[in-house]
């Protein structure tokens, strides 16, 4: 288990709209991966569990369409009222803010109080990374109290299963398509079909669970699942006919497979690659869904997460068949 939000930070404290720096040194890490960071921790407490995508190289999932992006900021449950009192006194130097009460330093609300007589938690604003601008994250308060009598403010993104699912999507890494060619990539022949095989043992679904354990609350979790659906091969040269072929994957032996021997489409090179190679591109399309549990087998929620893609390039050497004349 790893915590991959270790560089994320919370918003600087403001008073009457003016940013004030924390006395505590710099952005803190997000803890040791257990979701239980130290008392001065100001990073996200979201943790991740993930499946093993195999022994090969992986890369971040590319959303198909290009318009999707992860949340840039959100509020997380952080402190009980008593813990909030401790946090304020431990992390702010009252001597340097003599013109304002300590309680005013944690929000831009001059009527703020610790809510010690109320049921609920203090939620803290967290940024997805250090490059987030005020324009991208319009939230202004570093902290927000949420309880039965004080729901979260309207149009405010708070950590919930949907937000966790989006964070899990952003952390998903996919394997490169484990394609075997027949003949192999170094021995392709002009006018001979290029067959492709995917071993189901090398290609399985990929999932990431994001979760958080707020104080005094049950665990909040969501799991994002990517399932391979389709293989696309592009010849990498105009000297091939057909130039592009696509294949639907079939579930087999716990994984997903393709064998194009009897397919109606197989790339066929019509000219040798000379002294070089053609770069055949193989790409997998992955269907993505999520559910509000810690299991990849939970009931999927039908939201507008885009399909994902993973791609690899295979150098292909194509030669002419040599005819021996006797």
Short mmCIF file of C-alpha atoms in Angstrom, two decimals:
data_model
loop_
_atom_site.label_atom_id
_atom_site.label_comp_id
_atom_site.label_asym_id
_atom_site.label_seq_id
_atom_site.Cartn_x
_atom_site.Cartn_y
_atom_site.Cartn_z
CA UNK A 1 0.00 0.00 0.00
CA UNK A 2 1.36 3.42 -0.93
CA UNK A 3 0.16 6.94 -0.36
CA UNK A 4 0.67 8.88 -3.58
CA UNK A 5 -0.55 12.24 -2.35
CA UNK A 6 2.56 12.91 -0.29
CA UNK A 7 3.33 16.20 -2.05
CA UNK A 8 -0.14 17.62 -1.83
CA UNK A 9 -0.84 20.55 0.43
CA UNK A 10 -3.65 22.44 2.05
CA UNK A 11 -4.58 26.02 1.42
CA UNK A 12 -2.79 28.82 3.21
CA UNK A 13 -4.76 30.29 6.07
CA UNK A 14 -6.42 33.63 5.40
CA UNK A 15 -7.88 36.41 7.50
CA UNK A 16 -10.20 38.96 5.92
CA UNK A 17 -9.06 37.61 2.54
CA UNK A 18 -5.32 38.09 3.21
CA UNK A 19 -3.17 34.90 3.07
CA UNK A 20 -1.16 34.07 6.17
CA UNK A 21 1.62 31.49 6.24
CA UNK A 22 1.67 28.57 8.62
CA UNK A 23 4.26 28.72 11.36
CA UNK A 24 4.80 24.97 10.89
CA UNK A 25 7.56 24.28 8.39
CA UNK A 26 6.55 23.79 4.74
CA UNK A 27 4.00 21.37 3.30
CA UNK A 28 3.86 18.20 5.38
CA UNK A 29 3.79 14.72 3.89
CA UNK A 30 0.59 12.70 3.77
CA UNK A 31 1.77 10.21 6.38
CA UNK A 32 3.18 6.70 6.14
CA UNK A 33 0.50 5.24 3.90
CA UNK A 34 -1.80 4.22 6.71
CA UNK A 35 -3.91 7.35 6.63
CA UNK A 36 -2.78 8.16 10.16
CA UNK A 37 -0.32 11.05 9.80
CA UNK A 38 1.10 13.13 12.64
CA UNK A 39 -0.68 15.96 14.41
CA UNK A 40 0.98 18.58 12.22
CA UNK A 41 0.06 16.82 8.98
CA UNK A 42 -1.52 19.17 6.45
CA UNK A 43 -1.50 16.97 3.33
CA UNK A 44 -4.26 14.74 2.03
CA UNK A 45 -5.10 11.61 4.01
CA UNK A 46 -6.41 9.69 1.02
CA UNK A 47 -4.69 6.32 0.60
CA UNK A 48 -4.68 3.85 -2.28
CA UNK A 49 -4.75 0.09 -2.75
CA UNK A 50 -4.21 -1.30 -6.22
CA UNK A 51 -4.11 -4.49 -8.24
CA UNK A 52 -0.90 -5.75 -9.79
CA UNK A 53 -1.05 -5.08 -13.54
CA UNK A 54 1.62 -7.67 -14.36
CA UNK A 55 5.38 -7.80 -14.66
CA UNK A 56 5.78 -5.40 -17.57
CA UNK A 57 6.08 -1.65 -17.70
CA UNK A 58 3.08 0.50 -16.85
CA UNK A 59 2.11 4.09 -17.57
CA UNK A 60 -0.67 6.44 -16.39
CA UNK A 61 -4.00 5.73 -18.03
CA UNK A 62 -4.72 8.11 -20.91
CA UNK A 63 -8.37 9.26 -21.01
CA UNK A 64 -9.83 8.84 -24.50
CA UNK A 65 -11.24 12.14 -25.67
CA UNK A 66 -8.83 14.34 -23.73
CA UNK A 67 -11.46 16.45 -21.92
CA UNK A 68 -11.41 14.69 -18.54
CA UNK A 69 -9.32 15.96 -15.63
CA UNK A 70 -9.16 14.99 -11.93
CA UNK A 71 -10.47 17.22 -9.11
CA UNK A 72 -8.06 20.04 -8.32
CA UNK A 73 -9.20 20.61 -4.73
CA UNK A 74 -11.65 19.29 -2.18
CA UNK A 75 -12.47 19.29 1.54
CA UNK A 76 -11.55 16.34 3.76
CA UNK A 77 -12.79 15.61 7.31
CA UNK A 78 -9.82 16.34 9.52
CA UNK A 79 -10.44 17.36 13.15
CA UNK A 80 -12.95 17.06 15.95
CA UNK A 81 -13.63 20.43 17.64
CA UNK A 82 -11.15 19.57 20.43
CA UNK A 83 -8.52 18.49 17.90
CA UNK A 84 -9.13 21.70 15.97
CA UNK A 85 -8.49 23.69 19.13
CA UNK A 86 -5.17 21.85 19.58
CA UNK A 87 -4.27 22.34 15.91
CA UNK A 88 -4.80 26.09 16.03
CA UNK A 89 -2.74 26.57 19.17
CA UNK A 90 0.06 24.26 18.02
CA UNK A 91 0.44 25.66 14.51
CA UNK A 92 -0.14 29.39 14.80
CA UNK A 93 2.00 31.82 16.70
CA UNK A 94 -0.45 34.17 18.40
CA UNK A 95 2.31 36.70 19.13
CA UNK A 96 2.67 37.33 15.40
CA UNK A 97 -1.06 37.92 14.94
CA UNK A 98 -1.85 40.20 17.85
CA UNK A 99 -4.47 42.10 15.85
CA UNK A 100 -6.72 39.05 15.56
CA UNK A 101 -7.90 36.27 17.80
CA UNK A 102 -6.43 32.82 17.17
CA UNK A 103 -9.81 31.49 16.08
CA UNK A 104 -9.96 34.03 13.26
CA UNK A 105 -6.75 32.69 11.72
CA UNK A 106 -8.23 29.48 10.38
CA UNK A 107 -11.06 30.87 8.21
CA UNK A 108 -12.12 34.11 6.60
CA UNK A 109 -15.19 34.17 8.84
CA UNK A 110 -14.76 36.62 11.71
CA UNK A 111 -17.72 35.02 13.54
CA UNK A 112 -15.96 31.65 13.57
CA UNK A 113 -15.99 29.53 16.71
CA UNK A 114 -14.69 26.03 17.41
CA UNK A 115 -18.20 24.48 17.58
CA UNK A 116 -17.20 22.56 20.72
CA UNK A 117 -20.84 22.20 21.70
CA UNK A 118 -21.87 20.71 18.34
CA UNK A 119 -21.67 17.32 16.67
CA UNK A 120 -19.52 17.29 13.58
CA UNK A 121 -15.99 17.63 12.22
CA UNK A 122 -13.75 20.33 10.80
CA UNK A 123 -13.05 19.69 7.11
CA UNK A 124 -9.86 21.06 5.57
CA UNK A 125 -9.25 22.27 2.01
CA UNK A 126 -6.72 20.12 0.13
CA UNK A 127 -5.13 20.79 -3.25
CA UNK A 128 -4.45 18.03 -5.77
CA UNK A 129 -0.91 19.37 -6.27
CA UNK A 130 1.22 22.44 -5.65
CA UNK A 131 0.47 23.98 -9.04
CA UNK A 132 -3.23 24.64 -8.44
CA UNK A 133 -4.21 28.30 -8.84
CA UNK A 134 -6.96 30.24 -7.10
CA UNK A 135 -8.80 30.45 -10.43
CA UNK A 136 -8.84 26.65 -10.73
CA UNK A 137 -9.97 26.19 -7.12
CA UNK A 138 -12.49 28.88 -6.17
CA UNK A 139 -12.86 27.72 -2.54
CA UNK A 140 -11.72 30.46 -0.15
CA UNK A 141 -11.90 28.94 3.31
CA UNK A 142 -9.11 26.76 4.63
CA UNK A 143 -11.55 25.01 6.98
CA UNK A 144 -15.27 24.29 7.00
CA UNK A 145 -17.32 22.80 9.83
CA UNK A 146 -19.73 20.06 8.75
CA UNK A 147 -22.26 18.38 11.03
CA UNK A 148 -25.92 17.35 11.28
CA UNK A 149 -26.95 20.96 11.88
CA UNK A 150 -24.43 22.46 9.44
CA UNK A 151 -24.25 20.65 6.10
CA UNK A 152 -21.45 21.37 3.65
CA UNK A 153 -21.84 24.65 1.81
CA UNK A 154 -23.60 24.43 -1.59
CA UNK A 155 -21.43 23.80 -4.68
CA UNK A 156 -18.49 22.76 -2.50
CA UNK A 157 -16.54 19.65 -3.48
CA UNK A 158 -16.13 17.41 -0.45
CA UNK A 159 -14.44 14.04 -0.28
CA UNK A 160 -17.07 11.43 -1.12
CA UNK A 161 -17.12 8.20 -3.14
CA UNK A 162 -17.38 10.04 -6.46
CA UNK A 163 -14.40 12.28 -5.67
CA UNK A 164 -12.42 9.27 -4.43
CA UNK A 165 -13.27 7.40 -7.64
CA UNK A 166 -11.92 10.31 -9.69
CA UNK A 167 -8.71 10.35 -7.64
CA UNK A 168 -8.40 6.58 -8.16
CA UNK A 169 -8.88 7.07 -11.92
CA UNK A 170 -6.05 9.60 -11.89
CA UNK A 171 -3.78 7.11 -10.08
CA UNK A 172 -4.52 4.19 -12.42
CA UNK A 173 -1.56 2.82 -14.36
CA UNK A 174 -2.07 0.42 -17.26
CA UNK A 175 0.26 -2.17 -18.78
CA UNK A 176 1.50 -1.78 -22.32
CA UNK A 177 -0.38 -4.14 -24.66
CA UNK A 178 1.43 -7.51 -24.28
CA UNK A 179 1.18 -8.36 -27.99
CA UNK A 180 3.05 -11.27 -29.56
CA UNK A 181 3.34 -11.21 -33.36
CA UNK A 182 3.50 -14.21 -35.69
CA UNK A 183 5.95 -14.25 -37.44
CA UNK A 184 7.81 -12.38 -34.71
CA UNK A 185 8.56 -8.69 -35.10
CA UNK A 186 12.12 -9.26 -36.36
CA UNK A 187 11.06 -11.72 -39.07
CA UNK A 188 8.04 -10.28 -40.85
CA UNK A 189 7.72 -11.14 -44.53
CA UNK A 190 6.27 -9.16 -47.44
CA UNK A 191 2.75 -10.33 -48.42
CA UNK A 192 2.44 -12.59 -45.36
CA UNK A 193 -0.27 -11.82 -42.81
CA UNK A 194 0.86 -10.47 -39.43
CA UNK A 195 -0.98 -12.40 -36.73
CA UNK A 196 -1.40 -11.05 -33.19
CA UNK A 197 -1.83 -12.98 -29.94
CA UNK A 198 -2.62 -11.70 -26.44
CA UNK A 199 -1.97 -14.14 -23.58
CA UNK A 200 -4.82 -13.94 -21.01
CA UNK A 201 -2.31 -14.57 -18.21
CA UNK A 202 -0.65 -11.27 -19.15
CA UNK A 203 -3.78 -9.15 -19.55
CA UNK A 204 -6.28 -8.73 -16.72
CA UNK A 205 -8.44 -5.93 -15.40
CA UNK A 206 -6.75 -3.18 -13.39
CA UNK A 207 -8.27 -1.54 -10.32
CA UNK A 208 -7.40 1.15 -7.79
CA UNK A 209 -9.20 1.75 -4.49
CA UNK A 210 -9.03 5.21 -2.89
CA UNK A 211 -10.11 5.52 0.73
CA UNK A 212 -9.98 7.78 3.75
CA UNK A 213 -10.57 7.11 7.46
CA UNK A 214 -11.99 10.31 8.99
CA UNK A 215 -11.88 10.62 12.79
CA UNK A 216 -15.09 9.37 14.34
CA UNK A 217 -16.54 8.28 11.00
CA UNK A 218 -16.58 5.06 9.03
CA UNK A 219 -14.22 4.57 6.12
CA UNK A 220 -15.18 6.30 2.86
CA UNK A 221 -13.98 4.40 -0.21
CA UNK A 222 -14.39 3.96 -3.94
CA UNK A 223 -12.83 1.58 -6.45
CA UNK A 224 -12.17 2.42 -10.08
CA UNK A 225 -11.91 -0.58 -12.42
CA UNK A 226 -10.41 -0.61 -15.93
CA UNK A 227 -11.30 -3.62 -18.11
CA UNK A 228 -9.57 -4.21 -21.47
CA UNK A 229 -12.06 -4.30 -24.33
CA UNK A 230 -10.44 -3.88 -27.72
CA UNK A 231 -7.04 -4.12 -29.46
CA UNK A 232 -6.09 -1.83 -32.33
CA UNK A 233 -3.04 -2.38 -34.55
CA UNK A 234 -1.63 0.25 -36.91
CA UNK A 235 1.02 -0.83 -39.40
CA UNK A 236 3.22 2.26 -39.07
CA UNK A 237 3.61 2.63 -42.84
CA UNK A 238 1.50 3.26 -45.91
CA UNK A 239 3.03 0.13 -47.45
CA UNK A 240 0.59 -2.22 -45.76
CA UNK A 241 -2.84 -3.47 -46.73
CA UNK A 242 -4.87 -3.46 -44.58
CA UNK A 243 -3.16 -0.66 -42.68
CA UNK A 244 -5.27 -0.84 -39.50
CA UNK A 245 -7.07 -3.72 -37.79
CA UNK A 246 -9.20 -3.84 -34.64
CA UNK A 247 -10.17 -6.86 -32.54
CA UNK A 248 -12.60 -7.38 -29.67
CA UNK A 249 -11.05 -9.14 -26.67
CA UNK A 250 -12.58 -12.31 -25.24
CA UNK A 251 -12.55 -13.31 -21.57
CA UNK A 252 -10.46 -16.43 -21.07
CA UNK A 253 -8.89 -18.11 -18.05
CA UNK A 254 -9.34 -15.15 -15.72
CA UNK A 255 -7.88 -12.71 -18.23
CA UNK A 256 -8.50 -11.36 -21.72
CA UNK A 257 -7.24 -12.83 -24.98
CA UNK A 258 -6.94 -12.29 -28.72
CA UNK A 259 -5.79 -14.67 -31.43
CA UNK A 260 -6.21 -13.20 -34.91
CA UNK A 261 -5.40 -16.35 -36.92
CA UNK A 262 -8.97 -16.67 -38.18
CA UNK A 263 -9.81 -12.96 -38.10
CA UNK A 264 -11.09 -11.18 -41.17
CA UNK A 265 -8.45 -8.47 -40.78
CA UNK A 266 -4.69 -8.95 -40.42
CA UNK A 267 -2.08 -6.35 -41.35
CA UNK A 268 -0.06 -7.42 -44.38
CA UNK A 269 3.10 -5.54 -45.32
CA UNK A 270 3.59 -4.99 -49.08
CA UNK A 271 7.13 -3.60 -49.05
CA UNK A 272 10.26 -4.48 -47.10
CA UNK A 273 11.49 -2.13 -44.40
CA UNK A 274 14.92 -2.03 -46.07
CA UNK A 275 17.67 -1.47 -43.56
CA UNK A 276 15.29 -0.07 -40.95
CA UNK A 277 12.00 -0.95 -39.26
CA UNK A 278 8.35 0.01 -39.32
CA UNK A 279 6.87 1.12 -35.98
CA UNK A 280 3.73 -0.96 -35.53
CA UNK A 281 1.50 0.67 -32.92
CA UNK A 282 -0.61 -1.50 -30.62
CA UNK A 283 -3.21 0.16 -28.40
CA UNK A 284 -5.75 -1.19 -25.94
CA UNK A 285 -9.05 0.47 -25.13
CA UNK A 286 -10.14 -0.01 -21.50
CA UNK A 287 -13.70 0.41 -20.26
CA UNK A 288 -13.71 2.27 -16.92
CA UNK A 289 -16.33 2.20 -14.17
CA UNK A 290 -16.35 2.70 -10.42
CA UNK A 291 -18.23 1.62 -7.34
CA UNK A 292 -18.56 2.95 -3.80
CA UNK A 293 -16.83 0.02 -2.08
CA UNK A 294 -13.31 -1.30 -1.46
CA UNK A 295 -13.89 -4.19 -3.88
CA UNK A 296 -13.47 -4.25 -7.66
CA UNK A 297 -16.55 -6.48 -7.74
CA UNK A 298 -18.92 -3.89 -6.26
CA UNK A 299 -21.98 -2.78 -8.20
CA UNK A 300 -20.77 -0.31 -10.86
CA UNK A 301 -21.98 3.27 -10.85
CA UNK A 302 -22.74 4.52 -14.34
CA UNK A 303 -20.99 7.86 -14.46
CA UNK A 304 -19.25 9.65 -17.29
CA UNK A 305 -15.73 8.41 -16.74
CA UNK A 306 -14.04 8.24 -20.16
CA UNK A 307 -12.54 5.03 -21.48
CA UNK A 308 -8.80 4.68 -20.99
CA UNK A 309 -6.03 3.76 -23.38
CA UNK A 310 -2.59 2.17 -23.21
CA UNK A 311 -0.22 2.08 -26.17
CA UNK A 312 3.10 0.59 -27.24
CA UNK A 313 5.21 0.67 -30.40
CA UNK A 314 6.80 -2.47 -31.80
CA UNK A 315 9.74 -2.15 -34.24
CA UNK A 316 8.95 -4.48 -37.14
CA UNK A 317 11.54 -5.72 -39.64
CA UNK A 318 9.97 -6.77 -42.96
CA UNK A 319 11.95 -8.67 -45.59
CA UNK A 320 11.33 -9.96 -49.09
CA UNK A 321 11.19 -13.70 -49.61
CA UNK A 322 14.37 -14.74 -51.40
CA UNK A 323 13.83 -17.11 -54.32
CA UNK A 324 16.63 -19.49 -55.17
CA UNK A 325 16.95 -20.17 -58.95
CA UNK A 326 18.65 -23.43 -59.89
#
